[in-house]
Amino acid sequence: MAEILFPALFILLALGLPVAFAMAIAVFVALMLGSSYPNLVVVKEMFAGLDSFPLLAVPFFILASEIMTGGAVTHAILRLAQSLVGHMRGGLGHANVVSSAMFAGISGSALADAAGPGTMMIRMMEKGGYDRAYAGGLTIASSVVGPIIPPSITMIIYAMQDQEVSVGSLFMAGVLPGVLITGFVLLANGYVSRQRNYASGSPMPPLAEIARIALYAVPALLLILLIVGGIRFGIFTPTEASVIAVFYALAIGMFVYRSLRLRDLPGIVLRAALTSGAVLLILGAARAFAWVLIIEGIPQFLAETIIGWDLSPIVFLLAVNLLLIVFGLFMDPLPGVMILVPILAPISFALGIDPNHFAIVVIVNLTLGLTTPPVGSLIFVVSSTVGMKPSTLIREMPPFFLALAVALLLITFVPSLSTWLPNVSGF
């Protein structure tokens, strides 16, 4: 079946089908032409992939993100970011990057970062004299931290595929790598801003004004502490944390920022339902795709082959980086996690690589695939936002590709970036 499955998948992706439909149809074709299994197996495996209590966290975190994205919360984060870094050379660009990092602690999604505060920052940067294509390229790069800084939907899915890690440990493991990536994107923006003479956004406000803006943003930023702290101290599970996040978002939206009205809730729930449906459809299709691979014995064959090469942990990590970079060109992170982690994670564990470290390497690699053609989802989200061709945005990306590549190498070869916080926090 594998000799039919992969060509069918690549052909369907080349034709422009969404990833979920491409995977599901490829499995149907492989079963019809290369096996005696009934087609009903595809439906069964798709439902089996969604029949999981921890997976309930995904739609609830998406709903919490939709609630928190509303007006005042996003503006509070943008104002805080601009007050902290807006006075520097390339200040509006720095504010774009910092606001994405802050918003990552609310959304858990790169696409939500780009479509939410990213869209607003592109408009602000253009008014501030920045080239619109550059503002779009910077937004693509800064949104990468969405699935890396907790809470993260990708981390929840990863923890379901690898029993050596937990959602809580991955949440803690992603903090320092997320900060590191943010720092390198800031450096890249600073370099380009000096080259193009992009001025600062505004004078640095008085410290009292910064404190007032920060205090106004605190309720929004406390969400990450509520989630990670509650999981760490055993107050609630990750799934329960997602539900609590929804009620917390409702409370601060209605009673603290007072930007959320009851009449807004049907639209918010509808958007969250559509996003959740798309995500869960991808997960179900990826489960059916992975089932075919298992039936064909491909994971076992690859594992035995790689172990037989007797690679050192460093060489193995380099090989994994190359594999995931190529894989990320054609596949989104969620199906990538479901297909590759059951194959690669046991090998990394056998080689003595810390499970949290390996998880972050995989998640960062696959997330970077959102910024690369031909399937980079962030490119197309921002392209539709700024009304420009994807190729125009991609031409602005080389400085950010370099910054992200250096950050990836540091994350790969400095395990303590991913392991220190989980260890000291007791995960």
Coordinates of C-alpha atoms in Angstrom, one line a residue:
M1 CA 0.0 0.0 0.0
A2 CA 2.8 2.4 0.8
E3 CA 3.9 2.5 -2.9
I4 CA 0.4 3.9 -3.7
L5 CA -0.1 6.0 -0.5
F6 CA 2.8 8.4 -0.9
P7 CA 2.5 9.1 -4.6
A8 CA -1.3 9.7 -4.2
L9 CA -0.6 12.1 -1.3
F10 CA 2.0 14.1 -3.2
I11 CA -0.2 14.3 -6.3
L12 CA -3.2 15.5 -4.3
L13 CA -1.1 18.1 -2.4
A14 CA 0.3 19.3 -5.7
L15 CA -3.3 19.7 -7.0
G16 CA -3.9 22.1 -4.1
L17 CA -6.2 19.9 -1.9
P18 CA -6.2 20.7 1.8
V19 CA -3.9 18.5 3.8
A20 CA -6.7 16.7 5.6
F21 CA -8.5 15.8 2.4
A22 CA -5.3 14.8 0.7
M23 CA -4.4 12.4 3.4
A24 CA -7.8 10.8 3.7
I25 CA -8.3 10.4 0.0
A26 CA -4.7 9.0 -0.3
V27 CA -5.6 6.3 2.3
F28 CA -8.8 5.5 0.4
V29 CA -6.9 5.1 -2.8
A30 CA -4.2 2.9 -1.2
L31 CA -6.8 0.6 0.4
M32 CA -8.8 0.2 -2.8
L33 CA -5.8 -0.4 -5.1
G34 CA -3.3 -2.1 -2.8
S35 CA -5.2 -4.1 -0.1
S36 CA -8.2 -6.2 0.7
Y37 CA -9.2 -4.0 3.7
P38 CA -12.7 -2.4 3.5
N39 CA -12.8 1.3 3.0
L40 CA -14.8 1.6 6.2
V41 CA -11.4 1.1 8.0
V42 CA -10.5 4.7 7.1
V43 CA -13.6 6.1 8.8
K44 CA -13.1 3.9 11.8
E45 CA -9.5 5.0 12.2
M46 CA -10.4 8.7 11.8
F47 CA -13.0 8.4 14.6
A48 CA -10.5 6.4 16.7
G49 CA -8.0 9.2 16.4
L50 CA -10.5 11.7 17.9
D51 CA -11.8 9.4 20.6
S52 CA -9.6 10.8 23.3
F53 CA -10.3 12.7 26.5
P54 CA -7.0 14.8 26.4
L55 CA -8.0 15.9 22.9
L56 CA -10.9 17.8 24.3
A57 CA -8.4 20.4 25.3
V58 CA -7.9 21.5 21.7
P59 CA -11.4 22.9 21.0
F60 CA -11.5 24.6 24.4
F61 CA -8.1 26.3 24.1
I62 CA -9.2 27.4 20.6
L63 CA -12.5 28.8 22.1
A64 CA -10.5 30.6 24.9
S65 CA -8.2 32.1 22.3
E66 CA -11.2 33.4 20.3
I67 CA -12.7 35.0 23.4
M68 CA -9.3 36.6 24.4
T69 CA -8.6 37.8 20.9
G70 CA -11.5 40.3 21.1
G71 CA -10.7 44.0 21.0
A72 CA -9.5 45.2 24.4
V73 CA -7.2 42.2 25.1
T74 CA -5.3 42.5 21.8
H75 CA -5.0 46.2 22.2
A76 CA -3.7 45.8 25.7
I77 CA -1.0 43.5 24.5
L78 CA -0.1 45.7 21.6
R79 CA 0.1 48.8 23.7
L80 CA 2.4 47.1 26.3
A81 CA 4.7 45.8 23.5
Q82 CA 4.9 49.2 21.9
S83 CA 5.6 50.9 25.2
L84 CA 8.5 48.5 26.0
V85 CA 10.3 48.5 22.6
G86 CA 8.6 51.0 20.3
H87 CA 11.2 53.7 21.0
M88 CA 14.1 51.7 19.6
R89 CA 15.3 51.7 16.0
G90 CA 12.7 49.7 14.1
G91 CA 10.5 50.0 17.1
L92 CA 7.2 49.1 15.5
G93 CA 8.8 46.0 14.1
H94 CA 10.1 45.1 17.6
A95 CA 6.6 45.7 18.9
N96 CA 5.3 43.3 16.3
V97 CA 7.7 40.6 17.5
V98 CA 7.1 41.2 21.2
S99 CA 3.3 41.3 20.9
S100 CA 3.4 38.0 19.0
A101 CA 5.4 36.4 21.9
M102 CA 2.9 37.8 24.4
F103 CA -0.1 36.7 22.4
A104 CA 1.4 33.2 22.0
G105 CA 0.7 32.7 25.7
I106 CA -3.0 33.1 24.9
S107 CA -3.6 31.6 21.5
G108 CA -1.2 28.6 21.3
S109 CA -1.4 28.9 17.5
A110 CA 0.9 30.6 14.9
L111 CA -2.0 31.2 12.6
A112 CA -4.0 32.9 15.3
D113 CA -1.0 35.1 16.1
A114 CA -0.7 36.2 12.4
A115 CA -4.4 36.7 11.9
G116 CA -4.9 38.6 15.2
P117 CA -2.3 41.0 16.5
G118 CA -0.1 40.4 13.4
T119 CA -2.8 41.9 11.2
M120 CA -3.1 45.0 13.4
M121 CA 0.7 45.4 13.6
I122 CA 1.1 45.2 9.8
R123 CA -1.3 48.2 9.4
M124 CA 0.5 50.1 12.2
M125 CA 3.9 49.4 10.6
E126 CA 2.8 50.5 7.2
K127 CA 1.4 53.8 8.6
G128 CA 4.8 54.2 10.4
G129 CA 6.7 54.1 7.1
Y130 CA 7.6 50.5 6.9
D131 CA 7.3 48.6 3.6
R132 CA 4.1 46.6 3.6
A133 CA 5.8 43.5 2.3
Y134 CA 8.5 43.7 5.0
A135 CA 5.8 44.1 7.7
G136 CA 4.2 41.0 6.4
G137 CA 7.4 39.0 6.3
L138 CA 8.2 40.0 9.9
T139 CA 4.8 39.0 11.0
I140 CA 5.3 35.5 9.4
A141 CA 8.6 35.1 11.3
S142 CA 7.3 36.5 14.6
S143 CA 4.2 34.2 14.6
V144 CA 6.4 31.1 14.7
V145 CA 6.5 31.3 18.5
G146 CA 2.7 30.7 18.7
P147 CA 2.9 26.9 19.1
I148 CA 6.2 27.0 21.1
I149 CA 5.3 29.4 24.0
P150 CA 2.6 27.6 26.1
P151 CA -0.2 26.9 25.9
S152 CA 0.3 25.0 22.6
I153 CA -2.1 22.9 20.7
T154 CA 0.8 21.2 18.9
M155 CA 2.3 20.2 22.3
I156 CA -1.0 18.7 23.4
I157 CA -1.0 16.5 20.3
Y158 CA 2.7 15.6 20.7
A159 CA 2.1 14.4 24.3
M160 CA -0.6 12.1 23.1
Q161 CA 1.9 10.4 20.7
D162 CA 4.8 10.1 23.1
Q163 CA 4.3 8.6 26.6
E164 CA 7.7 9.8 27.8
V165 CA 6.5 13.4 28.0
S166 CA 3.5 15.2 29.5
V167 CA 1.6 18.3 28.4
G168 CA 2.9 20.1 31.5
S169 CA 6.5 19.3 30.9
L170 CA 6.2 20.3 27.2
F171 CA 4.6 23.6 28.2
M172 CA 7.6 24.4 30.5
A173 CA 10.1 23.1 27.9
G174 CA 8.8 25.5 25.3
V175 CA 9.3 28.7 27.3
L176 CA 13.1 29.3 26.8
P177 CA 13.1 28.2 23.2
G178 CA 10.2 30.6 22.5
V179 CA 12.1 33.4 24.1
L180 CA 15.2 32.5 22.2
I181 CA 13.4 32.6 18.9
T182 CA 11.8 35.9 19.8
G183 CA 15.3 37.3 20.5
F184 CA 16.7 36.2 17.2
V185 CA 13.8 37.6 15.2
L186 CA 14.3 40.9 17.1
L187 CA 17.9 41.0 16.1
A188 CA 17.0 40.4 12.5
N189 CA 14.5 43.2 12.6
G190 CA 17.0 45.5 14.2
Y191 CA 19.5 44.7 11.4
V192 CA 17.1 45.3 8.6
S193 CA 15.8 48.5 10.3
R194 CA 19.3 49.9 10.4
Q195 CA 19.9 49.0 6.8
R196 CA 16.6 50.6 5.6
N197 CA 16.7 53.4 8.1
Y198 CA 13.3 52.5 9.7
A199 CA 12.8 55.0 12.5
S200 CA 11.5 54.3 16.0
G201 CA 7.7 54.2 16.4
S202 CA 7.4 56.8 19.2
P203 CA 9.4 58.3 22.1
M204 CA 9.8 56.1 25.2
P205 CA 6.9 56.8 27.6
P206 CA 7.6 57.7 31.2
L207 CA 8.0 54.7 33.6
A208 CA 4.8 55.5 35.3
E209 CA 3.0 55.3 32.0
I210 CA 4.7 51.9 31.2
A211 CA 3.6 50.6 34.6
R212 CA 0.0 51.7 34.0
I213 CA -0.1 50.0 30.6
A214 CA 1.5 46.9 32.0
L215 CA -1.0 46.7 34.8
Y216 CA -3.8 47.0 32.3
A217 CA -2.4 44.0 30.3
V218 CA -1.7 41.8 33.4
P219 CA -5.1 40.1 33.4
A220 CA -4.6 38.9 29.8
L221 CA -1.0 37.7 30.5
L222 CA -2.0 35.8 33.7
L223 CA -3.7 33.2 31.6
I224 CA -0.4 31.3 30.9
L225 CA 0.5 31.3 34.7
L226 CA -3.0 30.0 35.5
I227 CA -2.7 27.1 33.0
V228 CA 0.9 26.1 33.7
G229 CA 0.7 26.7 37.4
G230 CA -2.6 24.8 37.8
I231 CA -1.2 21.8 35.9
R232 CA 2.2 21.8 37.7
F233 CA 0.5 21.8 41.2
G234 CA -2.0 19.1 40.2
I235 CA -5.0 21.4 40.6
F236 CA -6.4 20.4 37.3
T237 CA -5.5 18.3 34.2
P238 CA -4.6 19.9 30.8
T239 CA -8.1 19.2 29.6
E240 CA -9.6 20.8 32.7
A241 CA -7.2 23.7 32.3
S242 CA -8.6 24.4 28.8
V243 CA -12.1 24.7 30.2
I244 CA -10.9 26.9 33.0
A245 CA -9.2 29.1 30.4
V246 CA -12.5 29.6 28.7
F247 CA -14.3 30.7 31.8
Y248 CA -11.3 32.9 32.7
A249 CA -11.4 34.5 29.3
L250 CA -15.1 35.1 29.6
A251 CA -14.6 36.7 33.0
I252 CA -11.9 39.2 32.1
G253 CA -13.6 39.9 28.7
M254 CA -16.9 40.8 30.3
F255 CA -16.0 42.2 33.7
V256 CA -12.4 43.4 33.5
Y257 CA -11.9 44.8 30.0
R258 CA -15.7 45.0 29.4
S259 CA -15.2 44.5 25.7
L260 CA -17.2 41.3 25.4
R261 CA -20.9 41.3 25.1
L262 CA -23.4 38.4 25.2
R263 CA -24.4 39.1 21.6
D264 CA -20.7 38.5 20.6
L265 CA -20.7 34.9 21.9
P266 CA -22.6 33.2 19.0
G267 CA -20.1 34.5 16.5
I268 CA -17.1 33.6 18.7
V269 CA -18.4 30.1 19.3
L270 CA -19.0 29.7 15.5
R271 CA -15.5 30.7 14.7
A272 CA -14.0 28.4 17.3
A273 CA -16.2 25.6 16.1
L274 CA -15.0 26.1 12.5
T275 CA -11.3 26.2 13.5
S276 CA -11.7 23.2 15.8
G277 CA -13.5 21.2 13.1
A278 CA -10.6 21.9 10.7
V279 CA -8.0 20.9 13.3
L280 CA -9.8 17.7 14.3
L281 CA -10.3 16.7 10.7
I282 CA -6.6 17.0 10.1
L283 CA -5.9 14.9 13.2
G284 CA -8.4 12.2 12.1
A285 CA -7.0 12.0 8.6
A286 CA -3.5 11.8 10.1
R287 CA -4.5 8.9 12.3
A288 CA -5.8 7.0 9.3
F289 CA -2.6 7.8 7.4
A290 CA -0.5 6.6 10.3
W291 CA -2.5 3.4 10.5
V292 CA -1.5 2.5 7.0
L293 CA 2.1 3.1 7.8
I294 CA 1.9 0.8 10.8
I295 CA 0.1 -1.9 8.9
E296 CA 2.9 -1.8 6.3
G297 CA 5.5 -2.0 9.0
I298 CA 7.2 1.2 7.9
P299 CA 7.8 2.7 11.4
Q300 CA 9.4 -0.6 12.6
F301 CA 11.5 -0.9 9.5
L302 CA 12.8 2.7 9.8
A303 CA 13.5 2.3 13.5
E304 CA 15.5 -0.9 13.0
T305 CA 17.4 0.7 10.1
I306 CA 18.3 3.9 11.9
I307 CA 19.3 2.0 15.1
G308 CA 21.4 -0.3 12.9
W309 CA 23.4 2.7 11.6
D310 CA 24.7 3.2 15.2
L311 CA 24.4 7.0 15.0
S312 CA 25.6 9.3 17.8
P313 CA 22.8 11.4 19.4
I314 CA 24.2 14.6 17.7
V315 CA 24.3 13.0 14.2
F316 CA 20.8 11.6 14.8
L317 CA 19.5 15.1 15.7
L318 CA 21.1 16.6 12.6
A319 CA 19.5 13.9 10.5
V320 CA 16.1 14.6 12.2
N321 CA 16.5 18.3 11.5
L322 CA 17.0 17.7 7.8
L323 CA 14.1 15.2 7.6
L324 CA 11.7 17.5 9.4
I325 CA 12.7 20.6 7.4
V326 CA 12.0 18.7 4.2
F327 CA 8.8 17.2 5.6
G328 CA 7.7 20.6 6.8
L329 CA 7.8 21.9 3.2
F330 CA 4.8 19.8 2.4
M331 CA 3.0 19.1 5.7
D332 CA 1.5 21.1 8.5
P333 CA 2.8 20.5 12.1
L334 CA -0.2 18.6 13.5
P335 CA -0.2 15.7 10.9
G336 CA 3.6 15.8 11.0
V337 CA 3.5 15.2 14.7
M338 CA 1.0 12.3 14.5
I339 CA 2.9 10.6 11.6
L340 CA 6.6 11.1 12.6
V341 CA 6.7 11.1 16.4
P342 CA 5.7 7.5 16.9
I343 CA 8.6 6.6 14.6
L344 CA 11.3 9.0 15.8
A345 CA 10.6 9.5 19.5
P346 CA 11.4 5.8 20.6
I347 CA 14.7 6.0 18.6
S348 CA 15.7 9.3 20.3
F349 CA 14.9 7.8 23.7
A350 CA 17.0 4.7 23.0
L351 CA 19.9 7.0 22.1
G352 CA 19.6 8.8 25.4
I353 CA 18.2 12.0 24.2
D354 CA 16.0 13.8 26.7
P355 CA 12.3 13.4 25.6
N356 CA 11.5 17.0 26.3
H357 CA 14.5 18.2 24.3
F358 CA 13.6 16.0 21.4
A359 CA 10.0 17.1 21.5
I360 CA 10.9 20.8 21.3
V361 CA 13.3 20.1 18.4
V362 CA 10.5 18.3 16.5
I363 CA 7.9 21.0 17.3
V364 CA 10.2 23.9 16.3
N365 CA 11.2 22.2 13.1
L366 CA 7.7 21.5 12.0
T367 CA 6.5 24.9 13.0
L368 CA 9.2 26.5 10.8
G369 CA 7.5 24.7 8.0
L370 CA 4.6 27.1 8.3
T371 CA 7.0 29.8 7.0
T372 CA 8.3 27.9 3.9
P373 CA 6.7 27.4 0.5
P374 CA 5.0 25.6 -1.1
V375 CA 2.5 24.7 1.8
G376 CA 3.6 27.3 4.4
S377 CA 0.2 28.3 5.9
L378 CA 1.5 31.5 7.6
I379 CA 2.6 32.8 4.2
F380 CA -0.9 32.4 2.8
V381 CA -2.6 33.8 5.9
V382 CA -0.5 37.0 5.8
S383 CA -0.7 37.2 2.0
S384 CA -4.5 37.4 2.2
T385 CA -4.2 39.9 5.0
V386 CA -1.9 42.3 3.2
G387 CA -3.3 41.7 -0.3
M388 CA 0.1 40.7 -1.7
K389 CA 1.4 37.8 -3.7
P390 CA 3.1 35.1 -1.5
S391 CA 6.3 35.4 -3.7
T392 CA 6.5 39.1 -2.7
L393 CA 6.5 38.2 1.0
I394 CA 8.9 35.4 0.6
R395 CA 11.5 37.8 -0.9
E396 CA 11.5 39.6 2.5
M397 CA 12.1 36.4 4.5
P398 CA 15.9 35.6 4.1
P399 CA 17.1 37.6 7.2
F400 CA 14.4 35.9 9.2
F401 CA 15.1 32.4 7.8
L402 CA 18.7 32.9 8.9
A403 CA 17.7 34.0 12.4
L404 CA 15.3 31.1 12.8
A405 CA 17.9 28.6 11.5
V406 CA 20.5 29.8 14.1
A407 CA 17.8 29.6 16.9
L408 CA 17.0 26.0 15.7
L409 CA 20.6 25.0 15.9
L410 CA 21.0 26.4 19.4
I411 CA 17.9 24.6 20.5
T412 CA 19.2 21.4 19.0
F413 CA 22.7 21.5 20.4
V414 CA 22.0 23.1 23.8
P415 CA 19.5 20.7 25.5
S416 CA 19.3 22.7 28.7
L417 CA 17.2 25.3 26.8
S418 CA 14.5 22.7 26.7
T419 CA 15.2 20.7 29.8
W420 CA 16.1 23.2 32.5
L421 CA 12.6 24.6 33.2
P422 CA 10.9 21.2 33.3
N423 CA 13.5 19.9 35.7
V424 CA 13.5 22.8 38.1
S425 CA 9.7 23.0 38.1
G426 CA 9.3 19.4 39.0
F427 CA 7.9 17.9 35.8

